[in-house]
PDB file of C-alpha atoms in Angstrom:
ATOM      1  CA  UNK F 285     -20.376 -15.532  35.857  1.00  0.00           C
ATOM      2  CA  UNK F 286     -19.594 -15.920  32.285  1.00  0.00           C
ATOM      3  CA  UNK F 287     -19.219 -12.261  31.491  1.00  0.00           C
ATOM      4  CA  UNK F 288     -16.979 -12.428  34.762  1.00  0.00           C
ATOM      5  CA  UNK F 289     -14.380 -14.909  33.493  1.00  0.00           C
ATOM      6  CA  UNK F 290     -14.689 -12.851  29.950  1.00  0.00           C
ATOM      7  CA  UNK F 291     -13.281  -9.694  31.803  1.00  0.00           C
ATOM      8  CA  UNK F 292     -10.857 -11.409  33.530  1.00  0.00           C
ATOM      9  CA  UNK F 293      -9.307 -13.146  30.079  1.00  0.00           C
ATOM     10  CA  UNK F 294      -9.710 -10.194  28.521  1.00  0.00           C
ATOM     11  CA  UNK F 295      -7.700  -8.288  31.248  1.00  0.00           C
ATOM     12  CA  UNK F 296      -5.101 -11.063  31.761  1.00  0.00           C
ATOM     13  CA  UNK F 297      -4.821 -10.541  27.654  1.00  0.00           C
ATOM     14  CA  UNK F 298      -3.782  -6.826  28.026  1.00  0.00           C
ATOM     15  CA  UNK F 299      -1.575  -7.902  30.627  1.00  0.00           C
ATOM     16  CA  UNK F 300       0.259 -10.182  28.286  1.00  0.00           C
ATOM     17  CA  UNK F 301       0.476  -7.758  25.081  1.00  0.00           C
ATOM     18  CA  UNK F 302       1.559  -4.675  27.552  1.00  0.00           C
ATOM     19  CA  UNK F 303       4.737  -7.433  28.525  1.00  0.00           C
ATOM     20  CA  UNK F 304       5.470  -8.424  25.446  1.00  0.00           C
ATOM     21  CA  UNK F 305       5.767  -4.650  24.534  1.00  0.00           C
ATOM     22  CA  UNK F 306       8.239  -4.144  27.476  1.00  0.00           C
ATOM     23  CA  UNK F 307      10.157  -7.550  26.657  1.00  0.00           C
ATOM     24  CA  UNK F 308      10.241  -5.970  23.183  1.00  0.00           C
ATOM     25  CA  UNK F 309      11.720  -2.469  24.417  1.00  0.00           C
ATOM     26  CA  UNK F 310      14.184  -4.130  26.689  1.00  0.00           C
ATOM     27  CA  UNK F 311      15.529  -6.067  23.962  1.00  0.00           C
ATOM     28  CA  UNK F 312      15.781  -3.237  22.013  1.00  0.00           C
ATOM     29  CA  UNK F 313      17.149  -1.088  24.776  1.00  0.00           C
ATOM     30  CA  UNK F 314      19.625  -3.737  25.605  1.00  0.00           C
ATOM     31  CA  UNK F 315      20.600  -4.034  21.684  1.00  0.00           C
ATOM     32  CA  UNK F 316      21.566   0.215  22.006  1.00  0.00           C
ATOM     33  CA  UNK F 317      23.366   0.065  25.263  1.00  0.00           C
ATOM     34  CA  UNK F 318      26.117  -2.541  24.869  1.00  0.00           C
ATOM     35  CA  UNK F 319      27.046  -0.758  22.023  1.00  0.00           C
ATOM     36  CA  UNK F 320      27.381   2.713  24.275  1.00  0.00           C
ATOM     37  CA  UNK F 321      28.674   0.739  26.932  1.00  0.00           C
ATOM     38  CA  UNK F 322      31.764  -0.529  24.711  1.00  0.00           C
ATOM     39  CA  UNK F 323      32.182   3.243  23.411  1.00  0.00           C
ATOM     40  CA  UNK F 324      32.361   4.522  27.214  1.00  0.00           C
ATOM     41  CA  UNK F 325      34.433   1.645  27.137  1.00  0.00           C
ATOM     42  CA  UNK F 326      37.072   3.109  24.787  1.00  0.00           C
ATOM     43  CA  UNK F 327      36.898   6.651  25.694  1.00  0.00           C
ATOM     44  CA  UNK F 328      37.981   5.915  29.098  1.00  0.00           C
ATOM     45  CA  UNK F 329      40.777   4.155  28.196  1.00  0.00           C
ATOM     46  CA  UNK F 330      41.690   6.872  25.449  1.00  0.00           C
ATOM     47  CA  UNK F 331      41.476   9.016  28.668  1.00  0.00           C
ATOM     48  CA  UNK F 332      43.138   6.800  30.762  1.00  0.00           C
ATOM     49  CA  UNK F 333      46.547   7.122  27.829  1.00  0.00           C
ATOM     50  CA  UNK F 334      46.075  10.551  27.255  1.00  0.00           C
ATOM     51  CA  UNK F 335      46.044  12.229  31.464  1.00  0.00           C
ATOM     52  CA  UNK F 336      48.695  12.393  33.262  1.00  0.00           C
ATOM     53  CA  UNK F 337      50.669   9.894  33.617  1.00  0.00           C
ATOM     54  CA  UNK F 338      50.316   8.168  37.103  1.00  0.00           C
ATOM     55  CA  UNK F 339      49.356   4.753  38.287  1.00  0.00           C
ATOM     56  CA  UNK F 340      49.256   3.681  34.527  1.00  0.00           C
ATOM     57  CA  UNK F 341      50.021   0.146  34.877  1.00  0.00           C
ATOM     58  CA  UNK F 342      46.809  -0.172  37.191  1.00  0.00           C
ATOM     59  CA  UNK F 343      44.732   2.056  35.436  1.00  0.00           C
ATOM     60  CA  UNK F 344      45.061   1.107  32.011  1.00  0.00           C
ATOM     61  CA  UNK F 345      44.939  -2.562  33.478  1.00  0.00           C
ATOM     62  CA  UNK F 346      41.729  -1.528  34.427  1.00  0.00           C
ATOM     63  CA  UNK F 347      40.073  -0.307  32.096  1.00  0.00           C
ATOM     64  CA  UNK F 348      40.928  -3.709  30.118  1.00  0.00           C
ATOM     65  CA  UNK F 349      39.682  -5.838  32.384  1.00  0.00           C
ATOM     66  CA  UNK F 350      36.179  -3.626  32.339  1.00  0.00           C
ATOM     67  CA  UNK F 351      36.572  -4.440  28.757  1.00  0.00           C
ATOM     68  CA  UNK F 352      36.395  -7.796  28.943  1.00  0.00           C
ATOM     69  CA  UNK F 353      33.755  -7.510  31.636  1.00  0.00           C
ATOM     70  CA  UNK F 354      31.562  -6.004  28.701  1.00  0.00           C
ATOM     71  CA  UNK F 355      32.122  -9.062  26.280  1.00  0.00           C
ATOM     72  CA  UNK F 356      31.216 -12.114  28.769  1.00  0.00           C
ATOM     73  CA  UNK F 357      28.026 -13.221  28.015  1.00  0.00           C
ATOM     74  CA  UNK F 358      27.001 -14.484  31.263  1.00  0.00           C
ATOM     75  CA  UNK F 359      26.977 -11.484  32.949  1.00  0.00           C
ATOM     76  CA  UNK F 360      23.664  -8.680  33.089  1.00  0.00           C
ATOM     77  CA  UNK F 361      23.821  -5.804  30.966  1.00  0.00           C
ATOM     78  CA  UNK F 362      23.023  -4.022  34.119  1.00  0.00           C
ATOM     79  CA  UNK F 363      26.195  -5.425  36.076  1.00  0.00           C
ATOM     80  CA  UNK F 364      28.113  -4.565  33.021  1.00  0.00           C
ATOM     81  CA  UNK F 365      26.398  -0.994  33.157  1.00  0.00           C
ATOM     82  CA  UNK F 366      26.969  -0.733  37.137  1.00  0.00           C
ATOM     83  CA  UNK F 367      30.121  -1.946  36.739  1.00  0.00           C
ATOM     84  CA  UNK F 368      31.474   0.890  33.785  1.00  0.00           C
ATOM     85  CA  UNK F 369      30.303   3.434  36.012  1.00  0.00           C
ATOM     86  CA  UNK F 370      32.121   2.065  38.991  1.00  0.00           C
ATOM     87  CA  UNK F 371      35.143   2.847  36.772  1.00  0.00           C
ATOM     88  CA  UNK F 372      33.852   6.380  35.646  1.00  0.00           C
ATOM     89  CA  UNK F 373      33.866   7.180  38.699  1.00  0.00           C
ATOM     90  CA  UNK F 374      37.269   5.549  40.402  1.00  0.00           C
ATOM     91  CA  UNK F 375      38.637   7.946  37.637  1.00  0.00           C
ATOM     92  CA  UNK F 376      36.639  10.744  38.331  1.00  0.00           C
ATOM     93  CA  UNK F 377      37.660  10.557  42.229  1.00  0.00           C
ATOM     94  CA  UNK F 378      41.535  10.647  41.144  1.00  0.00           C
ATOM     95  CA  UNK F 379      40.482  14.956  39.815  1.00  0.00           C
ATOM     96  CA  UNK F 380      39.830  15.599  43.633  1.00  0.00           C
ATOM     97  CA  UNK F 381      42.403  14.708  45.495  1.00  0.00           C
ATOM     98  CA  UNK F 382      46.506  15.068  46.644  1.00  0.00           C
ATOM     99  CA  UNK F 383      48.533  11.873  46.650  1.00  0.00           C
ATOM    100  CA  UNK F 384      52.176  11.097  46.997  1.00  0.00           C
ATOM    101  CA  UNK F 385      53.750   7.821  46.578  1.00  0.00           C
ATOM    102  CA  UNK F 386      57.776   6.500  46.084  1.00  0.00           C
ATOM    103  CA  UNK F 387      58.171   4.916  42.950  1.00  0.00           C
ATOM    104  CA  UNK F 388      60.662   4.721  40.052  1.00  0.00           C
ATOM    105  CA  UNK F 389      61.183   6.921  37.376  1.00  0.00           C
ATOM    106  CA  UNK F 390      63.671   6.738  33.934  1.00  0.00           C
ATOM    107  CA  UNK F 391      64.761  10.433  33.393  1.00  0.00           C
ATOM    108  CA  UNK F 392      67.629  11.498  31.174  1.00  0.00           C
ATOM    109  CA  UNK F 393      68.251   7.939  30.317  1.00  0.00           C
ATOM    110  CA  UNK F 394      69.092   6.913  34.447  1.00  0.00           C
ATOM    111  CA  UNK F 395      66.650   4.895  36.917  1.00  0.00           C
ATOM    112  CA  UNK F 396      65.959   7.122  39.780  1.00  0.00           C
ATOM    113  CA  UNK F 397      64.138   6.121  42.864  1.00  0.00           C
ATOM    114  CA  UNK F 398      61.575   9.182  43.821  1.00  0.00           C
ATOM    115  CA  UNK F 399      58.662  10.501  45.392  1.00  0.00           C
ATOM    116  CA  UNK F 400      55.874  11.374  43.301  1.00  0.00           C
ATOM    117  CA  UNK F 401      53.401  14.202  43.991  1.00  0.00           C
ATOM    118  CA  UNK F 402      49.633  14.472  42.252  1.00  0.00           C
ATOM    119  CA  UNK F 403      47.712  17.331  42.694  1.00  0.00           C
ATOM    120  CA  UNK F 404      44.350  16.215  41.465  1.00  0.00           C
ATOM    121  CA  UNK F 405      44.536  15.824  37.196  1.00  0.00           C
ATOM    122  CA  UNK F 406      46.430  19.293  37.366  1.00  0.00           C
ATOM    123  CA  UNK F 407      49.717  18.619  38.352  1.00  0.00           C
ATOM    124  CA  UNK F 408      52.019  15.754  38.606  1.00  0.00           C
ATOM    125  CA  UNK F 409      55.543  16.393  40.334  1.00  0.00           C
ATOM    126  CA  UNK F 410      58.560  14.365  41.475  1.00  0.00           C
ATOM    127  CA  UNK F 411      61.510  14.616  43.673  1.00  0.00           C
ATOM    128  CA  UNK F 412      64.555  12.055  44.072  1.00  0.00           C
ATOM    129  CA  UNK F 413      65.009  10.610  47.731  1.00  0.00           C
ATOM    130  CA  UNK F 414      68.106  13.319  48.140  1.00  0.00           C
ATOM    131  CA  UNK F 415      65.872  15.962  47.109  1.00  0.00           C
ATOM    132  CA  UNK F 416      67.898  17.431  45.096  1.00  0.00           C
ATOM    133  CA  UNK F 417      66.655  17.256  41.619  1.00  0.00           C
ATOM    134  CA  UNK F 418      62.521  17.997  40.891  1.00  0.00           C
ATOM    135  CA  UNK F 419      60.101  18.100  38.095  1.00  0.00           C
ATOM    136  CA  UNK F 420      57.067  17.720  36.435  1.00  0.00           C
ATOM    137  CA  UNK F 421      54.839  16.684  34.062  1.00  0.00           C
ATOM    138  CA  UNK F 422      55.213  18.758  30.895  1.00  0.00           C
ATOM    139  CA  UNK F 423      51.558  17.959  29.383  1.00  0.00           C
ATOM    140  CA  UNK F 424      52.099  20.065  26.445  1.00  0.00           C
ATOM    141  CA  UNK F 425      55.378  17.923  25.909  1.00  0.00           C
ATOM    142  CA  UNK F 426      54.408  14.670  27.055  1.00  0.00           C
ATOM    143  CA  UNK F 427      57.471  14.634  28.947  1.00  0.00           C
ATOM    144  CA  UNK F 428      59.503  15.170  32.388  1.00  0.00           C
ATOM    145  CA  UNK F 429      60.808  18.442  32.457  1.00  0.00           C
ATOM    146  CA  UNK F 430      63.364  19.743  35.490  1.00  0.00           C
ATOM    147  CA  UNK F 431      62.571  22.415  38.020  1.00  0.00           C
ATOM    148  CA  UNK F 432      65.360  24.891  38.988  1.00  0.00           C
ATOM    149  CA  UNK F 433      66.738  24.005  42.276  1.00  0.00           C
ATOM    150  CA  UNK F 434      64.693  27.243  43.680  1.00  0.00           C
ATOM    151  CA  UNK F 435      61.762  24.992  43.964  1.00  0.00           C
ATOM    152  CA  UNK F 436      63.446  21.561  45.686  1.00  0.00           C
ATOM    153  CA  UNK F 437      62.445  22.913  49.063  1.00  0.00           C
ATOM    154  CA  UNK F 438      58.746  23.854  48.536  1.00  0.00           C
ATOM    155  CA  UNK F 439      58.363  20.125  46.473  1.00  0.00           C
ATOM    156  CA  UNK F 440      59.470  18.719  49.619  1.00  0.00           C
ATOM    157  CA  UNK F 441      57.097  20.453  52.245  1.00  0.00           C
ATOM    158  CA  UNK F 442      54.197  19.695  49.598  1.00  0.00           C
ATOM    159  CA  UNK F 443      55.335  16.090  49.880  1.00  0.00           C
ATOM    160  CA  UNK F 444      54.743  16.274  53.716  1.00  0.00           C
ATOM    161  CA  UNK F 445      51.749  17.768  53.348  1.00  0.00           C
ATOM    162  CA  UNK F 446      50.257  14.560  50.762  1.00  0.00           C
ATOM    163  CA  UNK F 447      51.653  12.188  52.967  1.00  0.00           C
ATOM    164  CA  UNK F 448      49.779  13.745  56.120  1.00  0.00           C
ATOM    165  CA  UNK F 449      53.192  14.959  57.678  1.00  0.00           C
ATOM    166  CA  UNK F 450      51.925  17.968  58.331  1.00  0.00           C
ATOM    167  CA  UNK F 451      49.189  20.132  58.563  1.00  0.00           C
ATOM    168  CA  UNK F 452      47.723  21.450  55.058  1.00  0.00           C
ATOM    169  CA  UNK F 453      48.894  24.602  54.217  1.00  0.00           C
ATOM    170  CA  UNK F 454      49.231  27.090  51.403  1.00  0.00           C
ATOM    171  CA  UNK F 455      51.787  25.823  48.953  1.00  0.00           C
ATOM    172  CA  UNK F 456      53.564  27.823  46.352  1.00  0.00           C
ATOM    173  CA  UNK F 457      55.003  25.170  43.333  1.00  0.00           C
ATOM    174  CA  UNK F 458      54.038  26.285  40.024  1.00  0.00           C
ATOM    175  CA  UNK F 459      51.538  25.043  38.020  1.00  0.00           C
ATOM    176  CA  UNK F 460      52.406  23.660  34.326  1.00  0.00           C
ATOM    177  CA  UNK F 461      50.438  25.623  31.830  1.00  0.00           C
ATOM    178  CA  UNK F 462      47.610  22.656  30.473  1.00  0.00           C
ATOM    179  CA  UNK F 463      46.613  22.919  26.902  1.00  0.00           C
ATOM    180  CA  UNK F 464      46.989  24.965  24.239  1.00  0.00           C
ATOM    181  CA  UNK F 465      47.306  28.463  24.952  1.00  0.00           C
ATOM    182  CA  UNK F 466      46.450  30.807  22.076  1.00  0.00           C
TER     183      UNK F 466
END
């Protein structure tokens, strides 16, 4: 019986050292992840500044208040993990999709009202209300540049296509050259 209840101490001891061990590497896991979570942190919202430029208000707003998610103390690392990724990926989702929306926009120094078109992270266009004047995002530029009139009428039809006016078709806008082209 004695040589029983030895075992069993000496069992419940190996127990006790193999949990310390794993309290140990948690805290030392936890003590390298914060650290990577606050980087992911800031290279989102470098991203966030740097992509084309829709939604900015939100998203940037966003990506700050995940920030200050990841300094309160009273919430898990793991929340605060699940959480960053939740924003990864709200920003990945915006590379896969077509949206339109009406919104304003200062251009040569007037406030127009127009509609905004965002093909995935390729291409952002806009069109005023009359439809008469259209452009796009000039990455290279960091700047609104204006499309000939020539492509007012195919802005338009792509505009009823994001907004689920009609059916999806083959549309032919062209697409701003990204990058740096050497």
């Amino acid at each position: 019986f004695t040589r029983e209840l030895e075992e069993l101490a000496a069992a419940q001891e190996q127990q006790l050292a193999s949990l310390r061990e794993q309290i140990t590497q948690a805290r030392i896991t936890q003590q390298r992840i914060v650290p990577l979570m606050r980087s992911m942190a800031d290279a989102l919202e470098n991203f966030v500044i740097l992509d084309l430029p829709f939604h900015q208000d939100e998203r940037i707003g966003a990506v700050l208040e995940l920030k200050e998610r990841l300094r309160q103390p009273d919430i898990s690392v793991s929340a605060k993990f699940r959480t960053l990724l939740e924003a990864y990926q709200l920003e990945q989702a915006y590379g896969g999709n077509v949206e339109s929306w009406r919104g304003p926009l200062v251009f040569g120094g007037e406030d127009l009202s127009v509609e905004f078109l965002r093909i995935g992270r390729v291409a952002l266009y806009f069109q005023t209300l009359d439809g008469q004047v259209s452009g796009y995002w000039d990455a290279a530029q960091r700047d609104w540049a204006l499309f000939d009139g020539d492509y007012n009428r195919e802005l338009a039809r792509a505009l009823r296509v994001a907004q689920g006016l009609v059916a999806p078709q083959l549309l032919q806008l062209p697409m701003p050259v990204l990058g740096n082209q050497s």
